[in-house]
Short mmCIF file of C-alpha atoms and ligand atoms in Angstrom, two decimals:
data_model
loop_
_atom_site.label_atom_id
_atom_site.label_comp_id
_atom_site.label_asym_id
_atom_site.label_seq_id
_atom_site.Cartn_x
_atom_site.Cartn_y
_atom_site.Cartn_z
CA MET A 4 50.60 85.09 -27.11
CA SER A 5 50.88 87.27 -30.19
CA ALA A 6 48.64 88.82 -32.79
CA ASP A 7 48.96 85.55 -34.71
CA PHE A 8 47.97 83.30 -31.84
CA SER A 9 45.33 83.69 -29.17
CA PHE A 10 42.87 81.76 -27.07
CA LYS A 11 39.43 83.01 -26.17
CA LEU A 12 37.34 81.20 -23.56
CA GLN A 13 33.72 81.61 -24.66
CA ALA A 14 31.66 79.68 -22.12
CA THR A 15 31.92 77.14 -19.32
CA LEU A 16 29.49 74.45 -18.18
CA GLY A 17 30.71 72.81 -14.98
CA HIS A 18 34.35 72.13 -15.79
CA ALA A 19 33.61 71.88 -19.54
CA ARG A 20 34.91 74.76 -21.66
CA ALA A 21 34.12 76.12 -25.12
CA GLY A 22 36.65 78.42 -26.72
CA GLN A 23 38.51 79.45 -29.83
CA VAL A 24 42.19 79.11 -30.65
CA THR A 25 43.36 81.48 -33.38
CA THR A 26 46.47 80.46 -35.35
CA PRO A 27 48.19 81.69 -38.53
CA HIS A 28 46.26 79.02 -40.47
CA GLY A 29 42.84 79.74 -39.01
CA VAL A 30 40.58 79.26 -36.02
CA VAL A 31 40.14 76.06 -34.03
CA ASN A 32 36.84 75.79 -32.15
CA THR A 33 37.26 73.97 -28.86
CA PRO A 34 36.82 71.44 -27.44
CA MET A 35 38.55 69.90 -30.45
CA PHE A 36 39.69 66.37 -31.26
CA MET A 37 42.87 66.37 -33.35
CA PRO A 38 43.28 63.41 -35.73
CA VAL A 39 46.87 62.14 -35.76
CA GLY A 40 48.76 62.44 -39.05
CA THR A 41 51.91 60.72 -37.86
CA VAL A 42 54.06 61.20 -40.99
CA ALA A 43 52.09 64.11 -42.48
CA SER A 44 49.24 61.72 -43.28
CA VAL A 45 46.21 60.56 -41.30
CA LYS A 46 46.40 56.85 -42.09
CA SER A 47 44.41 55.91 -45.24
CA LEU A 48 42.94 59.45 -45.60
CA ASP A 49 44.07 62.39 -47.69
CA ALA A 50 43.82 66.01 -46.60
CA GLN A 51 40.45 66.49 -48.31
CA ASP A 52 39.00 63.42 -46.58
CA VAL A 53 40.18 64.75 -43.21
CA GLN A 54 38.82 68.23 -43.82
CA ALA A 55 35.43 66.78 -44.80
CA THR A 56 35.17 65.15 -41.34
CA GLY A 57 35.14 68.62 -39.77
CA ALA A 58 38.64 68.37 -38.29
CA GLU A 59 40.03 71.88 -37.81
CA ILE A 60 43.56 70.88 -36.79
CA ILE A 61 45.69 67.76 -37.13
CA LEU A 62 48.74 66.53 -35.28
CA ALA A 63 52.01 65.34 -36.83
CA ASN A 64 54.91 63.62 -35.08
CA THR A 65 58.34 65.27 -34.91
CA TYR A 66 60.03 61.93 -34.17
CA HIS A 67 58.54 60.18 -37.21
CA LEU A 68 59.26 63.07 -39.59
CA GLY A 69 62.63 63.86 -38.00
CA ILE A 70 64.13 60.39 -38.49
CA ARG A 71 63.10 60.34 -42.18
CA GLU A 72 65.81 62.57 -43.56
CA GLN A 73 64.74 62.51 -47.22
CA SER A 74 61.10 63.11 -46.35
CA LEU A 75 62.06 66.05 -44.17
CA TYR A 76 64.04 67.46 -47.09
CA SER A 77 60.97 67.18 -49.39
CA LEU A 78 58.83 68.81 -46.72
CA GLU A 79 61.27 71.72 -46.36
CA MET A 80 61.46 72.18 -50.14
CA SER A 81 57.65 72.40 -50.15
CA GLY A 82 57.80 75.33 -47.71
CA GLY A 83 56.50 73.43 -44.67
CA ILE A 84 54.00 70.76 -43.75
CA HIS A 85 50.87 72.63 -44.90
CA ASP A 86 51.90 72.84 -48.55
CA PHE A 87 53.70 69.47 -48.39
CA MET A 88 50.50 67.57 -47.52
CA HIS A 89 47.99 70.03 -49.03
CA TRP A 90 46.38 70.79 -45.68
CA GLN A 91 45.87 74.52 -45.24
CA LEU A 92 44.32 74.40 -41.76
CA PRO A 93 46.24 74.45 -38.45
CA VAL A 94 48.77 71.75 -37.54
CA LEU A 95 50.28 70.84 -34.17
CA THR A 96 53.51 68.88 -33.80
CA ASP A 97 54.52 66.99 -30.70
CA SER A 98 58.14 67.33 -29.62
CA GLY A 99 59.26 63.74 -30.11
CA GLY A 100 59.64 63.32 -26.36
CA PHE A 101 57.08 60.52 -26.20
CA GLN A 102 58.41 58.51 -29.16
CA VAL A 103 62.14 58.68 -28.40
CA PHE A 104 61.29 56.82 -25.21
CA SER A 105 58.53 54.55 -26.49
CA LEU A 106 59.99 53.65 -29.93
CA GLY A 107 63.66 54.65 -29.92
CA ALA A 108 65.70 51.77 -28.58
CA GLN A 109 69.32 51.39 -27.48
CA LEU A 110 68.65 47.85 -26.30
CA PRO A 111 65.91 45.33 -27.03
CA HIS A 112 62.68 46.10 -25.23
CA ASN A 113 62.94 43.29 -22.71
CA SER A 114 63.85 44.84 -19.43
CA GLY A 115 60.68 46.81 -18.87
CA THR A 116 62.78 49.92 -18.40
CA ILE A 117 63.21 52.88 -20.70
CA PRO A 118 65.80 51.75 -23.22
CA ALA A 119 66.92 55.12 -24.62
CA GLN A 120 69.94 56.72 -22.91
CA VAL A 121 68.99 59.98 -21.31
CA ASP A 122 70.98 62.59 -19.47
CA ASP A 123 70.53 66.31 -18.93
CA SER A 124 71.94 67.12 -22.37
CA GLY A 125 69.38 65.03 -24.31
CA VAL A 126 68.35 61.56 -25.42
CA LEU A 127 70.48 59.10 -27.40
CA PHE A 128 68.41 56.44 -29.13
CA ARG A 129 68.26 54.28 -32.22
CA SER A 130 65.71 54.86 -34.96
CA HIS A 131 63.08 52.12 -34.97
CA LEU A 132 63.24 52.24 -38.80
CA ASP A 133 66.89 51.55 -39.58
CA GLY A 134 68.69 51.39 -36.26
CA SER A 135 70.61 54.61 -36.98
CA LYS A 136 71.89 56.50 -33.94
CA GLN A 137 69.96 59.68 -33.18
CA PHE A 138 70.42 62.37 -30.58
CA PHE A 139 67.47 64.59 -29.65
CA THR A 140 67.88 67.67 -27.48
CA ALA A 141 65.52 70.48 -26.55
CA GLU A 142 67.13 72.68 -29.22
CA ARG A 143 67.06 69.98 -31.90
CA SER A 144 63.39 69.27 -31.21
CA ILE A 145 62.53 72.95 -31.67
CA GLU A 146 64.70 73.13 -34.82
CA LEU A 147 62.92 70.11 -36.31
CA GLN A 148 59.57 71.66 -35.44
CA ARG A 149 60.66 74.95 -37.04
CA THR A 150 61.43 72.96 -40.19
CA ILE A 151 58.11 71.10 -40.13
CA GLY A 152 56.41 74.47 -39.66
CA ALA A 153 53.32 73.64 -37.58
CA ASP A 154 51.18 76.38 -36.01
CA ILE A 155 51.55 74.92 -32.52
CA ILE A 156 54.76 73.23 -31.35
CA MET A 157 55.55 71.43 -28.11
CA ALA A 158 58.42 71.67 -25.63
CA PHE A 159 60.72 68.64 -25.45
CA ASP A 160 60.02 66.55 -22.36
CA GLU A 161 60.97 63.29 -20.74
CA LEU A 162 58.17 60.75 -20.80
CA GLN A 163 57.67 59.80 -17.20
CA PRO A 164 56.40 56.24 -16.70
CA ASP A 165 53.93 55.66 -13.90
CA ALA A 166 56.30 53.04 -12.45
CA PHE A 167 58.95 55.66 -11.56
CA THR A 168 59.68 55.95 -7.86
CA GLU A 169 59.37 59.42 -6.37
CA THR A 170 63.15 59.88 -6.57
CA GLN A 171 63.29 58.87 -10.24
CA ALA A 172 60.24 61.01 -10.93
CA ARG A 173 61.88 64.02 -9.24
CA THR A 174 65.09 63.69 -11.33
CA SER A 175 63.03 63.27 -14.50
CA LEU A 176 60.79 66.22 -13.71
CA ASN A 177 63.76 68.51 -13.07
CA ARG A 178 65.09 67.51 -16.48
CA THR A 179 61.74 68.17 -18.19
CA HIS A 180 61.65 71.63 -16.60
CA SER A 181 65.23 72.40 -17.61
CA TRP A 182 64.46 71.31 -21.19
CA ALA A 183 61.27 73.43 -21.17
CA GLY A 184 63.40 76.48 -20.31
CA ARG A 185 65.86 75.65 -23.10
CA CYS A 186 62.96 75.26 -25.56
CA LEU A 187 61.66 78.70 -24.56
CA ASP A 188 65.14 80.22 -25.05
CA HIS A 189 65.59 78.62 -28.45
CA TRP A 190 62.08 79.61 -29.54
CA ASN A 191 62.66 83.24 -28.47
CA LYS A 192 66.10 83.29 -30.12
CA HIS A 193 64.43 82.63 -33.48
CA GLY A 194 61.68 85.20 -32.95
CA ARG A 195 59.11 82.44 -32.26
CA LEU A 196 58.96 81.87 -36.02
CA SER A 197 59.14 78.81 -38.22
CA ARG A 198 61.77 78.59 -40.96
CA TYR A 199 59.09 79.99 -43.26
CA GLY A 200 58.57 83.14 -41.17
CA LYS A 201 55.23 82.15 -39.58
CA TYR A 202 54.46 82.47 -35.85
CA GLN A 203 54.59 79.18 -33.95
CA ALA A 204 52.83 78.93 -30.59
CA LEU A 205 54.81 76.95 -28.00
CA PHE A 206 53.06 74.78 -25.41
CA GLY A 207 54.76 73.44 -22.28
CA ILE A 208 54.18 69.84 -21.17
CA ALA A 209 53.58 69.13 -17.49
CA GLN A 210 54.75 65.70 -16.29
CA GLY A 211 54.95 64.22 -12.79
CA GLY A 212 53.50 60.74 -13.21
CA LEU A 213 51.05 59.75 -10.50
CA HIS A 214 52.66 61.97 -7.86
CA LYS A 215 50.29 64.73 -6.81
CA GLU A 216 52.94 67.15 -5.54
CA LEU A 217 55.08 66.73 -8.65
CA ARG A 218 52.10 67.17 -10.95
CA ARG A 219 51.14 70.39 -9.18
CA GLU A 220 54.71 71.64 -9.22
CA SER A 221 55.00 70.90 -12.94
CA VAL A 222 51.76 72.64 -13.89
CA ALA A 223 52.71 75.64 -11.72
CA PHE A 224 56.09 75.75 -13.49
CA MET A 225 54.50 75.73 -16.96
CA ALA A 226 51.88 78.31 -15.92
CA ALA A 227 54.61 80.64 -14.62
CA HIS A 228 56.47 80.62 -17.93
CA ASP A 229 55.62 82.28 -21.21
CA PHE A 230 53.99 79.32 -22.93
CA ASP A 231 50.99 79.82 -25.23
CA GLY A 232 49.25 76.74 -23.86
CA ILE A 233 49.69 73.99 -21.32
CA ALA A 234 49.65 70.27 -22.04
CA ILE A 235 49.40 67.40 -19.61
CA GLY A 236 51.55 64.44 -20.68
CA GLY A 237 52.68 61.08 -19.39
CA GLU A 238 51.86 57.40 -19.56
CA THR A 239 48.50 57.67 -17.79
CA ILE A 240 46.97 60.45 -19.90
CA GLY A 241 44.58 58.98 -22.45
CA TYR A 242 45.45 55.44 -21.37
CA ASN A 243 43.85 55.38 -17.95
CA SER A 244 40.60 57.38 -17.71
CA LYS A 245 40.48 57.43 -13.91
CA GLY A 246 44.12 58.50 -13.68
CA THR A 247 43.59 61.21 -16.28
CA ALA A 248 40.62 62.61 -14.33
CA GLN A 249 42.53 62.36 -11.05
CA ILE A 250 45.51 64.31 -12.39
CA MET A 251 43.19 66.99 -13.75
CA GLU A 252 41.52 67.28 -10.32
CA TRP A 253 44.93 67.77 -8.70
CA VAL A 254 46.05 70.58 -11.01
CA ARG A 255 42.93 72.35 -12.24
CA ASP A 256 43.17 75.32 -9.85
CA LEU A 257 46.70 76.03 -11.12
CA LEU A 258 45.78 76.16 -14.82
CA PRO A 259 45.32 79.68 -16.20
CA ASN A 260 41.81 80.15 -17.62
CA ASP A 261 43.07 82.12 -20.59
CA LYS A 262 45.34 79.44 -22.06
CA PRO A 263 44.34 76.28 -23.94
CA ARG A 264 44.58 72.97 -22.04
CA TYR A 265 45.77 70.01 -24.05
CA ALA A 266 45.56 66.34 -23.00
CA MET A 267 48.22 64.44 -24.94
CA GLY A 268 47.03 61.09 -26.26
CA LEU A 269 43.44 61.35 -25.02
CA GLY A 270 40.62 60.51 -27.46
CA ARG A 271 40.45 56.79 -28.17
CA ASP A 272 36.70 56.77 -28.68
CA LEU A 273 33.51 58.72 -27.94
CA SER A 274 33.68 58.07 -24.19
CA ASP A 275 37.00 59.94 -24.08
CA ILE A 276 35.33 62.99 -25.61
CA ALA A 277 32.78 62.97 -22.80
CA LEU A 278 35.66 62.55 -20.33
CA ALA A 279 37.73 65.37 -21.84
CA ALA A 280 34.74 67.72 -21.68
CA ASN A 281 33.74 66.70 -18.15
CA ILE A 282 37.21 67.32 -16.75
CA GLY A 283 37.89 70.49 -18.76
CA PHE A 284 40.37 69.86 -21.57
CA ASP A 285 40.19 72.01 -24.73
CA MET A 286 42.32 69.96 -27.12
CA PHE A 287 43.22 66.31 -27.33
CA ASP A 288 44.59 63.82 -29.87
CA CYS A 289 44.77 60.07 -30.31
CA VAL A 290 45.50 57.47 -32.96
CA GLY A 291 42.65 55.45 -31.42
CA PRO A 292 39.77 56.24 -33.79
CA THR A 293 41.71 55.40 -36.99
CA ARG A 294 43.37 52.38 -35.38
CA LEU A 295 40.01 51.08 -34.12
CA ALA A 296 38.60 51.58 -37.64
CA ARG A 297 41.36 49.44 -39.15
CA ASN A 298 40.67 46.76 -36.54
CA GLY A 299 36.94 46.62 -37.30
CA ALA A 300 35.60 48.71 -34.40
CA LEU A 301 33.30 51.41 -35.77
CA LEU A 302 32.29 54.21 -33.41
CA PHE A 303 28.56 54.39 -32.90
CA GLY A 304 26.66 56.69 -30.57
CA GLU A 305 25.84 60.23 -29.63
CA ILE A 306 27.08 62.47 -26.85
CA VAL A 307 24.33 63.55 -24.45
CA PHE A 308 24.33 65.92 -21.49
CA ASP A 309 22.28 64.78 -18.49
CA GLY A 310 22.29 68.12 -16.68
CA THR A 311 25.60 67.62 -14.89
CA THR A 312 27.83 65.47 -17.10
CA PHE A 313 28.41 64.47 -20.69
CA ARG A 314 28.11 60.77 -21.54
CA VAL A 315 27.80 58.50 -24.57
CA ASP A 316 24.44 57.09 -25.58
CA SER A 317 25.00 53.98 -27.72
CA PRO A 318 23.29 50.65 -28.40
CA PHE A 319 26.73 48.97 -28.56
CA PRO A 320 29.13 48.13 -25.73
CA ARG A 321 31.73 50.92 -25.38
CA GLY A 322 30.05 52.67 -28.33
CA ARG A 323 31.75 50.33 -30.82
CA LEU A 324 30.10 48.29 -33.57
CA ALA A 325 32.24 45.22 -34.41
CA ILE A 326 31.79 45.18 -38.19
CA GLY A 327 33.51 41.79 -38.64
CA ARG A 328 30.70 39.90 -36.90
CA GLU A 329 28.84 37.35 -38.99
CA GLN A 330 25.45 38.90 -38.22
CA TYR A 331 26.36 41.88 -40.40
CA SER A 332 26.73 39.70 -43.51
CA LYS A 333 22.92 39.74 -43.68
CA ASP A 334 22.51 43.39 -42.71
CA LEU A 335 21.87 45.57 -45.74
CA SER A 336 21.11 48.70 -43.70
CA VAL A 337 23.44 51.66 -43.95
CA LEU A 338 26.28 51.62 -41.38
CA ASP A 339 24.73 54.40 -39.24
CA LYS A 340 21.61 56.15 -40.50
CA ASN A 341 22.22 59.03 -38.07
CA CYS A 342 25.76 59.65 -39.30
CA ASP A 343 26.57 62.38 -41.80
CA CYS A 344 30.00 61.09 -42.86
CA HIS A 345 30.85 60.31 -46.47
CA THR A 346 30.63 56.55 -45.88
CA CYS A 347 27.16 56.65 -44.35
CA ARG A 348 25.81 59.38 -46.65
CA ALA A 349 26.91 57.38 -49.69
CA GLY A 350 24.82 54.53 -48.27
CA TYR A 351 27.40 51.76 -47.85
CA SER A 352 25.75 48.86 -46.07
CA ARG A 353 27.01 46.99 -43.03
CA ALA A 354 27.12 43.84 -45.18
CA TYR A 355 29.36 45.52 -47.74
CA LEU A 356 31.66 47.07 -45.12
CA ARG A 357 31.92 43.69 -43.35
CA HIS A 358 32.84 42.09 -46.68
CA LEU A 359 35.53 44.74 -47.35
CA PHE A 360 36.91 44.34 -43.80
CA ARG A 361 37.01 40.55 -43.99
CA SER A 362 38.62 40.72 -47.45
CA LYS A 363 41.17 43.28 -46.20
CA GLU A 364 40.25 45.51 -49.16
CA LEU A 365 42.11 48.82 -49.09
CA SER A 366 38.91 50.82 -49.61
CA TYR A 367 37.69 49.52 -46.24
CA TYR A 368 40.40 51.39 -44.35
CA ARG A 369 39.41 54.70 -45.92
CA LEU A 370 35.65 54.26 -45.49
CA ALA A 371 35.98 53.05 -41.89
CA SER A 372 38.49 55.76 -40.93
CA ILE A 373 36.29 58.49 -42.41
CA HIS A 374 33.36 57.24 -40.32
CA ASN A 375 35.31 57.04 -37.05
CA VAL A 376 37.01 60.41 -37.41
CA ARG A 377 33.71 62.05 -38.32
CA ALA A 378 32.04 60.41 -35.30
CA MET A 379 34.70 62.01 -33.06
CA LEU A 380 34.33 65.42 -34.70
CA ARG A 381 30.53 65.32 -34.55
CA ALA A 382 30.84 64.50 -30.86
CA VAL A 383 33.07 67.50 -30.09
CA GLN A 384 30.78 69.73 -32.13
CA THR A 385 27.81 68.48 -30.08
CA VAL A 386 29.65 69.10 -26.81
CA ARG A 387 30.60 72.60 -27.93
CA LEU A 388 27.02 73.51 -28.89
CA ILE A 389 25.70 72.26 -25.55
CA ILE A 390 28.29 74.31 -23.64
CA LEU A 391 27.53 77.45 -25.65
CA LYS A 392 23.78 76.98 -25.22
CA ASN A 393 23.64 75.97 -21.54
CA GLY A 394 26.87 77.29 -20.13
CA VAL A 395 27.94 80.54 -18.56
CA GLY A 396 29.37 83.03 -21.03
CA GLU A 397 32.79 84.57 -20.37
ZN1 ZN B 27 29.41 57.43 -40.79
#
């Protein structure tokens, strides 16, 4: 931690936590959902649209920006990602660890195994854009993140699939820990600063798949080192709710109270916000809400607290209104009369939104994405208020 970065736990309610993360670009109230701006853009939204949803931090992807050489050059000329995309609030970048394994390919994806070539030095892979050969290491990941200039950066890790045997998982975890140490060294070597002279907080990523002992060992390792926050990564997190909750149960007692806890890839819809709160994560991100919007699933519901747990109250299955359904062609009511997003406040009807969706009109993607991102942000704001009102102050 430094004067430019801190975390303050304000209150707890069961495992749920409310806190504040202070960064060089402002304060993030937690729990917080972070919309994903893969290539310095939250799909179909501009920075003003995103800010109007109440988002206080966004995520950008080091892999996607790093393999676009010209774009990275433009970003650097702009003085970093904030000025590049006209977003003056906090930004977090992932390390590229997830994408080099999920998107970078040495061989066609047909074997069911990880196609990138990995050894202790780093990962050799081909760009999914143009097939060019790329080599990511712990040091290169930190360098790219220093160039992007986010407020919070992540240590480079090896994505550990759930299918790994214990032996494979052990080898992989040792590598992730060795890379975490190299990231810390490289970060310290450059004074923990971006290329633009601003403090960058570094979070470690605990892996370990579905192996309890490895998960505990990994969280203990990250907690023992000088990271500003601790993330939980891996295939299960955000993809499998039960697995995510199970892993959190295994490691919770090892997580320091005074550091933010980040679930990587969690936050597909409103039910994941209830989950994140119930199991005690402070920060989480997912492409889910904007992807669901583009596919015609509009988030609909409110978060309620029943005295012990948070849950979603919604008239629709899984809290999703399927706007493409024929019934909405005759429905002139506003999308969600209880929603305060731009789309609903402006009064766009379900019939009109269905028409735009069916016609694949570009304006649909913006209006639907604004609604879904706002629904997520309203949900975390509701959770936070409930924790502050009913919880135990720190
Ligand atoms: Zn709305």
